[in-house]
Coordinates of C-alpha atoms and ligand atoms in Angstrom, one line a residue:
X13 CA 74.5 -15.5 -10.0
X14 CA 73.6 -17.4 -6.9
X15 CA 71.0 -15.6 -4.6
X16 CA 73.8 -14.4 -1.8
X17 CA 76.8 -13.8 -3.9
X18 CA 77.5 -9.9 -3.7
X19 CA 78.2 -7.8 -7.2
X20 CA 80.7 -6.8 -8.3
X21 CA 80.8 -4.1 -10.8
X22 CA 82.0 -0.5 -12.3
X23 CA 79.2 2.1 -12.5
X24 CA 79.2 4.6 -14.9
X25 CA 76.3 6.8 -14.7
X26 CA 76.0 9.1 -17.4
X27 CA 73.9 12.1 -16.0
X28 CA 75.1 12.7 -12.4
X29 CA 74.5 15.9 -12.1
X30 CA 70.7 15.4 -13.1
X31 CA 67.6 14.8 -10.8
X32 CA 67.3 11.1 -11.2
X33 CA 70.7 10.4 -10.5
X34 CA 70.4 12.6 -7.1
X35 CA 67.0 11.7 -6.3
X36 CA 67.2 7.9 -7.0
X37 CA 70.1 6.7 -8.1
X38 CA 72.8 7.7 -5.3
X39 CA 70.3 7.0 -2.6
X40 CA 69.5 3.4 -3.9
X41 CA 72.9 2.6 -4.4
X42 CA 73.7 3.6 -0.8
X43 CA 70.6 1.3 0.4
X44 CA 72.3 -2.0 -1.1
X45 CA 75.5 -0.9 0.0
X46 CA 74.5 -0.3 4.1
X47 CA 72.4 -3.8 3.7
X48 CA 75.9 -5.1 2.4
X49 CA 74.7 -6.5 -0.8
X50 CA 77.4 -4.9 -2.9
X51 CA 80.6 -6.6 -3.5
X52 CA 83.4 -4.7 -4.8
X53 CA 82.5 -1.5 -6.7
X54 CA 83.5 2.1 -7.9
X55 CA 81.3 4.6 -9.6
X56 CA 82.2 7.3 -12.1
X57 CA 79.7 10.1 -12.3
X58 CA 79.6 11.3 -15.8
X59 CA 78.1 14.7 -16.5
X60 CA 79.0 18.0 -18.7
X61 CA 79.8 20.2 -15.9
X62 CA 83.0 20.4 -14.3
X63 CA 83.6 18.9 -11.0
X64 CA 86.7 17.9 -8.8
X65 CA 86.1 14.6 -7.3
X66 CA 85.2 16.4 -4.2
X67 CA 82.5 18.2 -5.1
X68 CA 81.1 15.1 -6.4
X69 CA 81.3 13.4 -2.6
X70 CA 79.4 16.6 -1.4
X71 CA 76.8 16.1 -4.1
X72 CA 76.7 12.6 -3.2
X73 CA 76.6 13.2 0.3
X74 CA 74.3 15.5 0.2
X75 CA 71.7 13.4 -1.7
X76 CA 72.0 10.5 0.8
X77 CA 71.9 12.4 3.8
X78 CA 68.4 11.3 4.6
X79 CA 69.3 7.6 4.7
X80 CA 71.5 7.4 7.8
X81 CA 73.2 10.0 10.5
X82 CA 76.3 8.0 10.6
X83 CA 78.5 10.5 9.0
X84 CA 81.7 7.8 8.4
X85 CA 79.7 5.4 6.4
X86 CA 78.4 8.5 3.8
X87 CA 82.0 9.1 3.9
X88 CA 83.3 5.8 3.2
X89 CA 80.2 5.0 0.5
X90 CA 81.1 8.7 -0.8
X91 CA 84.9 8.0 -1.1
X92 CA 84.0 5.3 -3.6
X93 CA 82.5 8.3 -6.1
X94 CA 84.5 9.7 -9.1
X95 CA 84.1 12.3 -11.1
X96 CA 84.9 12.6 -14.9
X97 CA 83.6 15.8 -17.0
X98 CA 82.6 14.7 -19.7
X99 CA 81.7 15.6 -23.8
X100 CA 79.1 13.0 -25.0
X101 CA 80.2 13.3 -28.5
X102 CA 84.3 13.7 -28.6
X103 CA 86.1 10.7 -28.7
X104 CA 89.1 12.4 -26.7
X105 CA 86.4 12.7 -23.8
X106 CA 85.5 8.5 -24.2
X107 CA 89.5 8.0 -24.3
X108 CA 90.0 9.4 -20.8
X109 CA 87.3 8.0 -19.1
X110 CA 88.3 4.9 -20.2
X111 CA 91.8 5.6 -18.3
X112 CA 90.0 6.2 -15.5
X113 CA 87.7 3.2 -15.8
X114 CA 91.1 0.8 -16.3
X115 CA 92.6 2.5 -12.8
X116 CA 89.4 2.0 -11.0
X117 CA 89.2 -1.3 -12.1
X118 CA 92.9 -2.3 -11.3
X119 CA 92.6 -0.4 -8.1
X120 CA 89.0 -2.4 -6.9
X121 CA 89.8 -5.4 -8.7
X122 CA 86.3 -5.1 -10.6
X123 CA 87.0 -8.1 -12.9
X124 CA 86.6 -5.7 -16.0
X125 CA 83.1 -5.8 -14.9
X126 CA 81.3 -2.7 -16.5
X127 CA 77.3 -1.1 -16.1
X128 CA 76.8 1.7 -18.2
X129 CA 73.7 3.9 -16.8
X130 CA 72.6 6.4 -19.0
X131 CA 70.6 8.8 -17.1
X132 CA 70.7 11.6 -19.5
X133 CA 68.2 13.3 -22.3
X134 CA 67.2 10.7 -24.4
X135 CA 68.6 12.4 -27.4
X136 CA 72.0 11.4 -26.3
X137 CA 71.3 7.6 -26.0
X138 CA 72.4 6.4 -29.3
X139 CA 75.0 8.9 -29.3
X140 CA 76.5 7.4 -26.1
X141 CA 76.2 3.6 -26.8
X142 CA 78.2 3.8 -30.3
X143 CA 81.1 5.7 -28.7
X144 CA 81.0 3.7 -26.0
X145 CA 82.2 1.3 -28.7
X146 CA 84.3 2.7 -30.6
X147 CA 86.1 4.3 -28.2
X148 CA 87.0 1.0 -26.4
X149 CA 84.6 1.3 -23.5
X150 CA 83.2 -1.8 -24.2
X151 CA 86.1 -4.0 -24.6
X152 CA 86.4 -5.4 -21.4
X153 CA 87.3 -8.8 -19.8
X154 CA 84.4 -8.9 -17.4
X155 CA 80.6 -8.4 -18.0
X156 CA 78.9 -4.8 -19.7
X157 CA 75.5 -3.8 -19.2
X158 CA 74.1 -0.6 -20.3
X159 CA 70.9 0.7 -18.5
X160 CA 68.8 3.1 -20.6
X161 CA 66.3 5.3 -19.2
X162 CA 62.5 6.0 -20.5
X163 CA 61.7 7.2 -23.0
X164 CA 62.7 4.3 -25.3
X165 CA 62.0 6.4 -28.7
X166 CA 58.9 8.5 -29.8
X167 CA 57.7 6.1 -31.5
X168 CA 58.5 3.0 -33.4
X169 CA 60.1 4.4 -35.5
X170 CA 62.6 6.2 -33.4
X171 CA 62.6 3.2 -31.0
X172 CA 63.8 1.1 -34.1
X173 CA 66.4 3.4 -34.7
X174 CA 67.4 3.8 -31.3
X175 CA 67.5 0.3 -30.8
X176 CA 70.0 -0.3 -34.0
X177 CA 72.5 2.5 -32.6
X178 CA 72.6 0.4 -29.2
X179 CA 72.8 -2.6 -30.5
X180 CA 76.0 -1.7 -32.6
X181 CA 77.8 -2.0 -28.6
X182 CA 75.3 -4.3 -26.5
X183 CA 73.7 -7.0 -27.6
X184 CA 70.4 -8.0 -26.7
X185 CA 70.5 -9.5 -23.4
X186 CA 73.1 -6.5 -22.1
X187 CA 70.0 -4.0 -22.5
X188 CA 68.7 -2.9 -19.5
X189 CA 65.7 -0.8 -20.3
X190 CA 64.2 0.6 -17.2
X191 CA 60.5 0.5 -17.0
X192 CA 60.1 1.5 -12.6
X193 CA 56.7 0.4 -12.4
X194 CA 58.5 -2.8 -13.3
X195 CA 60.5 -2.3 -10.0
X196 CA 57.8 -1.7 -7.7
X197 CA 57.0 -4.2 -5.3
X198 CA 53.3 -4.6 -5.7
X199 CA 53.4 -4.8 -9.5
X200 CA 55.8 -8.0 -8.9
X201 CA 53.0 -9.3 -7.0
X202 CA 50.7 -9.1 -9.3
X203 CA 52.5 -12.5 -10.5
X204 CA 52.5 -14.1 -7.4
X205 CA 49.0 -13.1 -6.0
X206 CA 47.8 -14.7 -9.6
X207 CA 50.2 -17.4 -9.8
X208 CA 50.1 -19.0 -6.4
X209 CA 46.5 -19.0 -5.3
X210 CA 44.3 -21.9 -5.9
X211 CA 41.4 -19.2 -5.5
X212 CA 42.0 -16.7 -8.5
X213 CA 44.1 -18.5 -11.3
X214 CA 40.7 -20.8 -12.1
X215 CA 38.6 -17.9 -12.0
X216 CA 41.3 -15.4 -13.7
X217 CA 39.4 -15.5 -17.3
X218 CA 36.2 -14.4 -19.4
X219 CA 34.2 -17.2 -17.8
X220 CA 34.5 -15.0 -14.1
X221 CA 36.0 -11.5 -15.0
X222 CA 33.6 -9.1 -16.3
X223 CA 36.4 -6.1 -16.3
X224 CA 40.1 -4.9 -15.1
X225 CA 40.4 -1.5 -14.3
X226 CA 43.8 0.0 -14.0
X227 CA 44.4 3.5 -13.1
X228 CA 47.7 5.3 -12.4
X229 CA 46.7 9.3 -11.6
X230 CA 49.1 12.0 -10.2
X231 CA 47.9 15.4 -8.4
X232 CA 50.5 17.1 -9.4
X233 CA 50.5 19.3 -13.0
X234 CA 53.5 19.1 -15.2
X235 CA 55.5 21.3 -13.0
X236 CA 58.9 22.4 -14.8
X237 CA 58.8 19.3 -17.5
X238 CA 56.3 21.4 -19.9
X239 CA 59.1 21.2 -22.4
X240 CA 59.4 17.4 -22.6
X241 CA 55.8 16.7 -21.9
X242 CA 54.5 19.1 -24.8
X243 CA 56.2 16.2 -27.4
X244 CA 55.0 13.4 -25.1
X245 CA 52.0 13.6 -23.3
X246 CA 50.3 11.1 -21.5
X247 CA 50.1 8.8 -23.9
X248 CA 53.6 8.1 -25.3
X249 CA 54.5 9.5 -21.1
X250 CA 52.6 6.7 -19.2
X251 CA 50.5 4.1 -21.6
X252 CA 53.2 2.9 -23.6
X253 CA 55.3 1.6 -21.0
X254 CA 54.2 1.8 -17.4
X255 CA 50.4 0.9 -17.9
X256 CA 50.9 -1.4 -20.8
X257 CA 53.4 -3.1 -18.7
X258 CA 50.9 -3.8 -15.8
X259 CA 48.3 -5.1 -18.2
X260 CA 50.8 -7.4 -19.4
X261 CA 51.3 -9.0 -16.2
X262 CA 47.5 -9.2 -15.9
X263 CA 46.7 -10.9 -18.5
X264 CA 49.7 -13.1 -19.3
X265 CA 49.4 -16.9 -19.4
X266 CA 51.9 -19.1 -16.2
X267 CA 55.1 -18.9 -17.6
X268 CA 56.7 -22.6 -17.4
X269 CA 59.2 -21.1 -14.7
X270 CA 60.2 -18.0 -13.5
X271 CA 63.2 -17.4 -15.9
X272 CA 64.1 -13.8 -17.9
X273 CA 63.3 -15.3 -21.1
X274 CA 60.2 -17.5 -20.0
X275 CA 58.0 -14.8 -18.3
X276 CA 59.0 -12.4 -21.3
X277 CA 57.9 -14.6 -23.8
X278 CA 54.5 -14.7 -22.1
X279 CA 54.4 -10.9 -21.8
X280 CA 55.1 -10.6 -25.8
X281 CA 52.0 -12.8 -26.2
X282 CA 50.2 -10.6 -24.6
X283 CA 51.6 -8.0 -26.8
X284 CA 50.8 -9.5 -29.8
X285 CA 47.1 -10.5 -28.9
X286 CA 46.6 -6.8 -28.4
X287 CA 43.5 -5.8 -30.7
X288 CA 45.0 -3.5 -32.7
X289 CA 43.1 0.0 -32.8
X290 CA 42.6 1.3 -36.5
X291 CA 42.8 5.5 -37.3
X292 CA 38.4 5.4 -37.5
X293 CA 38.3 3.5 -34.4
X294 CA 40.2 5.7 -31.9
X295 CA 37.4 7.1 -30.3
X296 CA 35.8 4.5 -29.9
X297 CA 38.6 2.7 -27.6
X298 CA 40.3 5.8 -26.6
X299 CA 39.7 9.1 -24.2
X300 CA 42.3 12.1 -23.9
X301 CA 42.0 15.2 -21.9
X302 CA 43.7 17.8 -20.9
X303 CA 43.7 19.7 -17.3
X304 CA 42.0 23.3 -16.9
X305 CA 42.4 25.1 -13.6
X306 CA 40.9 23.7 -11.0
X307 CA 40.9 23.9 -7.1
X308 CA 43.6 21.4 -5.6
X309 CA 44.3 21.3 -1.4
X310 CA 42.0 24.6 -1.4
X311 CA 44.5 26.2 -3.8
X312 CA 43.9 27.8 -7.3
X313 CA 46.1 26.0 -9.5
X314 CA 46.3 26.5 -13.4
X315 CA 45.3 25.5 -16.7
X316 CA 47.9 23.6 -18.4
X317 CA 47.5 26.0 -21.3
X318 CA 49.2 28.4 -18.9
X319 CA 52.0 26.2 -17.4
X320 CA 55.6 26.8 -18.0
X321 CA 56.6 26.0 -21.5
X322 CA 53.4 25.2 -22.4
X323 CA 51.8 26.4 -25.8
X324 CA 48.8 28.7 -25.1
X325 CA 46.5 26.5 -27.5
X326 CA 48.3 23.3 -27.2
X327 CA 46.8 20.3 -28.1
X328 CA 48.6 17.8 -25.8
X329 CA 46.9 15.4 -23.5
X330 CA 47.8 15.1 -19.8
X331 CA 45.0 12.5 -19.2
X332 CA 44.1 8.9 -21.1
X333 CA 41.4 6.5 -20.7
X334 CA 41.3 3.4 -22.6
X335 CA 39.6 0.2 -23.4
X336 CA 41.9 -2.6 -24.6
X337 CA 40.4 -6.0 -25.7
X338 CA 42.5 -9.1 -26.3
X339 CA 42.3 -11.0 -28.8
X340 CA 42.9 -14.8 -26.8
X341 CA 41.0 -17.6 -25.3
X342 CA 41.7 -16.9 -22.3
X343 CA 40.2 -12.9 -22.4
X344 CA 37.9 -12.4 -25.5
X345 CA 35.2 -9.9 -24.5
X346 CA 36.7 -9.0 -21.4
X347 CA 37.9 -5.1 -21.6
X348 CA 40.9 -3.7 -19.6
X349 CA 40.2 -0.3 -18.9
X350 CA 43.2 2.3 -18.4
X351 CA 43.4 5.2 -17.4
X352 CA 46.1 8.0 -16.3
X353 CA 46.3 11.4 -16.0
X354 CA 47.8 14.4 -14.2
X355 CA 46.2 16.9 -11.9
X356 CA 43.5 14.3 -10.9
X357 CA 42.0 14.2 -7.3
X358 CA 44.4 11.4 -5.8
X359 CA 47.5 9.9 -6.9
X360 CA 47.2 6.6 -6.9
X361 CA 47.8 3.4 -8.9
X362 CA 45.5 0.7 -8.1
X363 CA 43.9 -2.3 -10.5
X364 CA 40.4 -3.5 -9.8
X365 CA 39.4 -6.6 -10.9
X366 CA 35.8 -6.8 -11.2
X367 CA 34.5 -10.8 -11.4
X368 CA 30.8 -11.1 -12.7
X369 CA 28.1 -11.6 -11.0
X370 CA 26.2 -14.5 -9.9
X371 CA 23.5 -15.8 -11.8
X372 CA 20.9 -14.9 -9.5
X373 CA 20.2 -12.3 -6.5
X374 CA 18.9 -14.0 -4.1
X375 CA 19.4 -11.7 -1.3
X376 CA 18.7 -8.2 -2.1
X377 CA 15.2 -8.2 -3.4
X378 CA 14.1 -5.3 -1.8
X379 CA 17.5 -3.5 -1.5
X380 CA 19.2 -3.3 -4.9
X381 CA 21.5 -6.0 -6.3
X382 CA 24.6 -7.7 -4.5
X383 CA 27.9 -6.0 -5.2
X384 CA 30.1 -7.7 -7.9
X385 CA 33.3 -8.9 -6.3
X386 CA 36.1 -7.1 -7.0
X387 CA 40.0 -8.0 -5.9
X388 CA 41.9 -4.7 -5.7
X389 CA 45.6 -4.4 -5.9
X390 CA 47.0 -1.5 -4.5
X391 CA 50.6 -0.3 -5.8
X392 CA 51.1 3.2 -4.5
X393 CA 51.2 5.2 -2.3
X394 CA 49.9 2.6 -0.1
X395 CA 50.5 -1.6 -1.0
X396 CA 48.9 -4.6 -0.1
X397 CA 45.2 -6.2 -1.4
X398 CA 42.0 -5.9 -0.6
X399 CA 39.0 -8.8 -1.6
X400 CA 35.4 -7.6 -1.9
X401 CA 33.0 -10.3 -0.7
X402 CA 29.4 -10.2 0.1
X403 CA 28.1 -11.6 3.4
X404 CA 24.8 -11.6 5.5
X405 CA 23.6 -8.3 6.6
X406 CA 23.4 -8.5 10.3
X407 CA 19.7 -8.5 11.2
X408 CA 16.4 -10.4 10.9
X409 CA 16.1 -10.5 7.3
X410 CA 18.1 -12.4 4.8
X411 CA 20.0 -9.3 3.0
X412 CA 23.8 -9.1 1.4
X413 CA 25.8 -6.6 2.6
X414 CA 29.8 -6.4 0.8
X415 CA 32.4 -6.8 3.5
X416 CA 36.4 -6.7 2.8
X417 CA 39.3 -8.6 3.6
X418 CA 42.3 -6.4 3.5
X419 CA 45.8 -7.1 3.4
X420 CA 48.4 -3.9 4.0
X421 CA 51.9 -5.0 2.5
X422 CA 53.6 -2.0 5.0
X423 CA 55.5 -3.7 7.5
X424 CA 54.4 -7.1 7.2
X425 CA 57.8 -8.7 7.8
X426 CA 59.4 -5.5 9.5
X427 CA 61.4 -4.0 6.2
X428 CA 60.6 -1.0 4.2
X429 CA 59.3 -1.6 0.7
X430 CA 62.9 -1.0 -1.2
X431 CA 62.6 1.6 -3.5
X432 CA 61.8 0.5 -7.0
X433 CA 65.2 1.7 -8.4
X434 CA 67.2 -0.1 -6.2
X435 CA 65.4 -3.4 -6.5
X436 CA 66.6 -2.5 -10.3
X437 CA 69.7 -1.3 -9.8
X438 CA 70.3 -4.6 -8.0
X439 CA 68.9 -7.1 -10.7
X440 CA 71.3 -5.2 -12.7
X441 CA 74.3 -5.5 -10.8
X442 CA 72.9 -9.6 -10.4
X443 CA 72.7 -9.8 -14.3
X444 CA 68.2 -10.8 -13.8
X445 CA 66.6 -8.4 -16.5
X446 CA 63.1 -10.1 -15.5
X447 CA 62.1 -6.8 -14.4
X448 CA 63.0 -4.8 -17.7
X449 CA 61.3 -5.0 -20.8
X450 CA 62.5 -6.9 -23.9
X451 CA 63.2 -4.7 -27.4
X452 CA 59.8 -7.2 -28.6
X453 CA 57.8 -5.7 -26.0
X454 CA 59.0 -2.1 -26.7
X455 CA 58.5 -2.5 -30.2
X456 CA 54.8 -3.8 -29.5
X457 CA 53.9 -1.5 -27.9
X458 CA 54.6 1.4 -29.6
X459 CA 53.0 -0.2 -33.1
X460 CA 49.6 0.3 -30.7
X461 CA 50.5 3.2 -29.3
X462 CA 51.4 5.3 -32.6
X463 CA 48.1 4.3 -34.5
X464 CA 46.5 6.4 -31.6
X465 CA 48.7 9.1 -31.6
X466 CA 49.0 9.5 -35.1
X467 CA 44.7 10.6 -34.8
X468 CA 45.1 12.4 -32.1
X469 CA 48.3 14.6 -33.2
X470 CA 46.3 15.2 -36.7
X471 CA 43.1 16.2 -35.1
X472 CA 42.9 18.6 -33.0
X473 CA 40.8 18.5 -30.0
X474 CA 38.3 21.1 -29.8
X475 CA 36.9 20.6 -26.2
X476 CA 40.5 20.8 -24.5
X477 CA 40.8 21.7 -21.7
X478 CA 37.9 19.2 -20.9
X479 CA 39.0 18.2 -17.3
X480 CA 38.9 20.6 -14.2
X481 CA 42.2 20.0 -11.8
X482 CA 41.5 17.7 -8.8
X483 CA 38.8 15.7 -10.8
X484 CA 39.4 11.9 -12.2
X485 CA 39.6 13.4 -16.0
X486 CA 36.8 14.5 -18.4
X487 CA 33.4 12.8 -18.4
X488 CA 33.9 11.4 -21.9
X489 CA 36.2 8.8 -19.7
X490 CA 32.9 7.4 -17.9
X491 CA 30.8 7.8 -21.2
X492 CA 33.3 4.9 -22.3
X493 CA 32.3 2.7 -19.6
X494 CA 29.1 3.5 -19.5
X495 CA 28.1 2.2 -23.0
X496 CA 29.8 -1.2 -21.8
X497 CA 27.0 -1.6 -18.6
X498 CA 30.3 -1.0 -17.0
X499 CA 31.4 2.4 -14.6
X500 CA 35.0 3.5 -13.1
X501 CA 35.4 2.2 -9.4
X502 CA 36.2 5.1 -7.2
X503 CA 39.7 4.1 -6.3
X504 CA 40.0 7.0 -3.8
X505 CA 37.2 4.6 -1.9
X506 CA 38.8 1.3 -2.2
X507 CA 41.7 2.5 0.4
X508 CA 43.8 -0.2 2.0
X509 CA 44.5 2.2 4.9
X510 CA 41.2 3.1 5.6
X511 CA 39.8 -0.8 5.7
Ligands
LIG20 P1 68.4 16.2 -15.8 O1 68.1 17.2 -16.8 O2 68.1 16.6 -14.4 O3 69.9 15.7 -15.9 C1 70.6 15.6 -17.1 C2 72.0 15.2 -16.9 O4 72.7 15.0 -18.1 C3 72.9 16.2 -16.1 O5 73.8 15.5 -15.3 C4 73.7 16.9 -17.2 O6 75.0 17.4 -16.8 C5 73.9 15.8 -18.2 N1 74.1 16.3 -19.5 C6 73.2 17.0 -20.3 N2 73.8 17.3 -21.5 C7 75.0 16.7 -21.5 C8 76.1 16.6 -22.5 N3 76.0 17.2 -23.7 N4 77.2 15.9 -22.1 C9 77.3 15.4 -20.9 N5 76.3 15.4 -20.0 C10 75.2 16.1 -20.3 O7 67.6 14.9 -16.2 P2 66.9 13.8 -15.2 O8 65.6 14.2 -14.7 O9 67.9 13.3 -14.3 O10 66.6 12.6 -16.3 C11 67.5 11.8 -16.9 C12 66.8 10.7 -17.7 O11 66.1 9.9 -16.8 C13 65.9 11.1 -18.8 O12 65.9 10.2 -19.8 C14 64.5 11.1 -18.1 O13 63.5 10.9 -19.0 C15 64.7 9.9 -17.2 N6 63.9 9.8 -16.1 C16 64.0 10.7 -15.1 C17 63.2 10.6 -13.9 C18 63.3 11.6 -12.8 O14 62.6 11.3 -11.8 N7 64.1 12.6 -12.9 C19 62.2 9.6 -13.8 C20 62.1 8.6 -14.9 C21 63.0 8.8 -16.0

């Protein structure tokens, strides 16, 4: 689709009574419609509960009220919402919809154009997909596009099985699979800042890079989600997909051109030179934890033993750190450290690339060594890069001292970041699924992920919890550094804002 040409499209989200759909969904799809990238469209809001079609405006309304004061244009993007109460596994239920879908699509001449958004428990996925099939959703003139939510699966197993129930309606390239990170603007950057500098692609290798660190860590605890997050954890929650997916774009090789399939194909390399991690090895590579009470903003907060939902002895981990190695030319014997966790002291997601040092230290004799360079990317809350360099101590005496050069994304060309759903949402509607992850890269991933949490479900750890709330996660996490010559950069230091 050329780069001006404005969707066109039916929306069917499936979930919009739930949080996502208020909280991102409704609000991103307003965004693109005030900056007038939205062709023709209609959206049916699919949930159990029962709704007249003006309730659903009020919802709507009310979720978008934060984006503009000009009441007529809620009321004009509202008037565009319908509401159908749905059953997600009676046919009669699929039948009627699909009346409705057929008027809407007469009445806003949609071209038979269809996304299906599925932003529901996962259980329901598969469930959804086939009848979308086989009660006639699918059969439509125009395009149709179904966009599934994390989690893909529990494992690969249940991703396999998933992924054969969805692919009885949708083939291949009609999967969206949502991976946000994916959406954000300085994780696209990561490609660029690598890609089109003459400074770091010669030096982006095991010849210069002595370690990448990449940490994503959240303050908050698992607030009401202690259901979900007891099966997940941080593992399946955050290393599967979100930080997996970063280290793919670090350490992929140029892709000829910037096309869906061509920068895929490089990420699935990636993938597949992944050193596998065998059951005996997992501590070796591997850190969990799990959050005790701690002191957060001055304020006692709990144990996660004694959250909502939570099992009193549970042996779930809310925190990850990892060493990945890959198994290439280009990186052998360069480690890629992860880590995530909840309840930490910031939230943050930053990567630090740490270069090696120079052969000899000629400056600090007296004063301790010069600093590595480093080349942080910051991703959120704040965005932009900062370079570590080292240059002359001011002064008589011929001494290093590091100085940065910072660069804050905010503002730079007078736009708000978008939001990473509606950057999504839009690629969608475009028909680019650059920014969502392939069924290889899925399946990948969880074949490394389940060899870790196959250990960890069978062996329970003894020490949990083993990280106090408001910390960077237990000390075993710096141990794994620490026996590489290697040690976590304080990323609540390396601030963008502060430089
Ligand atoms: P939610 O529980 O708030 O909403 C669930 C929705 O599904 C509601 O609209 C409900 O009516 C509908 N529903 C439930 N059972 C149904 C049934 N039997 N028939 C028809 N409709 C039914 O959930 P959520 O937080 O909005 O999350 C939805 C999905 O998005 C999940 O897969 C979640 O993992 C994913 N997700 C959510 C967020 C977030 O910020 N909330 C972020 C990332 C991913």
């Amino acid at each position: 689709m050329a780069q001006n040409e404005k969707p066109t499209a039916l929306i069917m989200i499936f979930g919009a009574t739930g949080d996502l759909a208020k909280r991102k969904l409704f609000p991103s799809l307003f965004r693109l419609y005030e900056k007038n990238k939205l062709g023709d469209f209609a959206v049916i809001g699919v949930a159990r509960r029962s709704l007249s079609n003006e309730e659903f405006h009020a919802s709507v309304s009310q979720s978008i009220h934060n984006e503009t004061s000009d009441q007529e244009k809620i009321k004009e993007f509202s008037s565009k919402f319908y509401y159908h109460s749905h059953d997600v596994t009676d046919s009669d239920s699929y039948a009627s919809l699909n009346k409705i879908a057929e008027e809407l699509d007469n009445h806003y001449q949609l071209n038979g154009n269809r996304i299906f958004y599925l932003a529901m428990a996962p259980e329901f996925f598969g469930t959804i997909a086939e009848h979308l099939k086989i009660d006639g959703l699918t059969d439509t003139n125009g395009f149709k596009r179904l966009v599934i939510e994390k989690p893909f699966g529990h494992d690969l197993e249940s991703a396999k099985k998933l992924n054969k129930q969805i692919r009885t309606a949708f083939s291949e390239d009609e999967i969206y699979r949502i991976d946000h990170y994916l959406g954000k603007e300085m994780v696209q950057n990561i490609e660029v800042i690598r890609f089109a500098n003459a400074l770091f692609e010669p030096l982006w290798n095991n010849r210069f890079i002595s370690n990448i660190q990449v940490t994503s860590s959240e303050t908050l605890g698992v607030e009401e989600r202690g259901r979900y997050y007891e099966k997940s954890g941080a593992l399946r929650d955050m290393v599967q997909n979100h930080m997996l997916q970063m280290v793919s774009l670090l350490a992929m090789e140029p892709p000829i051109s910037l096309t869906t399939d061509e920068i895929r194909s490089e990420k699935v390399r990636v993938f597949r030179a992944l050193r596998p991690i065998k059951g005996s090895e997992v501590k070796d590579y591997f850190v969990r934890g799990q959050y005790d009470k701690g002191l957060m903003n001055e304020k006692e907060v709990p144990a996660y033993r004694e959250e909502d939902m939570v099992n009193p002895e549970s042996n779930t981990e809310t925190f990850v750190a990892g060493k990945l190695m890959i198994d290439n030319f280009r990186w052998a014997g360069v480690p890629f450290y992860i880590r995530t966790g909840k309840r930490m002291e910031a939230k943050t997601t930053k990567i630090v690339v740490e270069f090696k040092d120079i052969p000899m230290d000629l400056y600090n004799r007296q004063e301790g060594s010069v600093n590595p360079n480093l080349l942080v990317i910051h991703i959120q809350p704040e965005e932009g890069i900062t370079l570590y360099l080292n240059a002359k101590k001011t002064g008589q005496y011929m001494n290093s001292t590091p100085v940065k050069l910072s660069y804050a994304n905010k503002g730079i060309d007078g736009l708000n970041t978008p939001e990473a759903y509606e950057k999504l949402l839009y690629d969608c509607l475009r028909g680019d699924a650059t920014n969502f992850t392939h069924w290889d890269e899925v399946a990948l991933s969880w074949s490394f992920v389940d060899n870790i949490s196959e250990v960890w479900e069978n062996e329970k750890e003894q020490n949990f919890p083993n990280y106090e709330s408001g910390s960077m996660g237990p000390k075993a996490a710096d141990d794994l550094l620490e026996k590489e010559g290697h040690f976590w950069w304080p990323v609540t230091n390396l601030d963008v804002e502060k430089c």
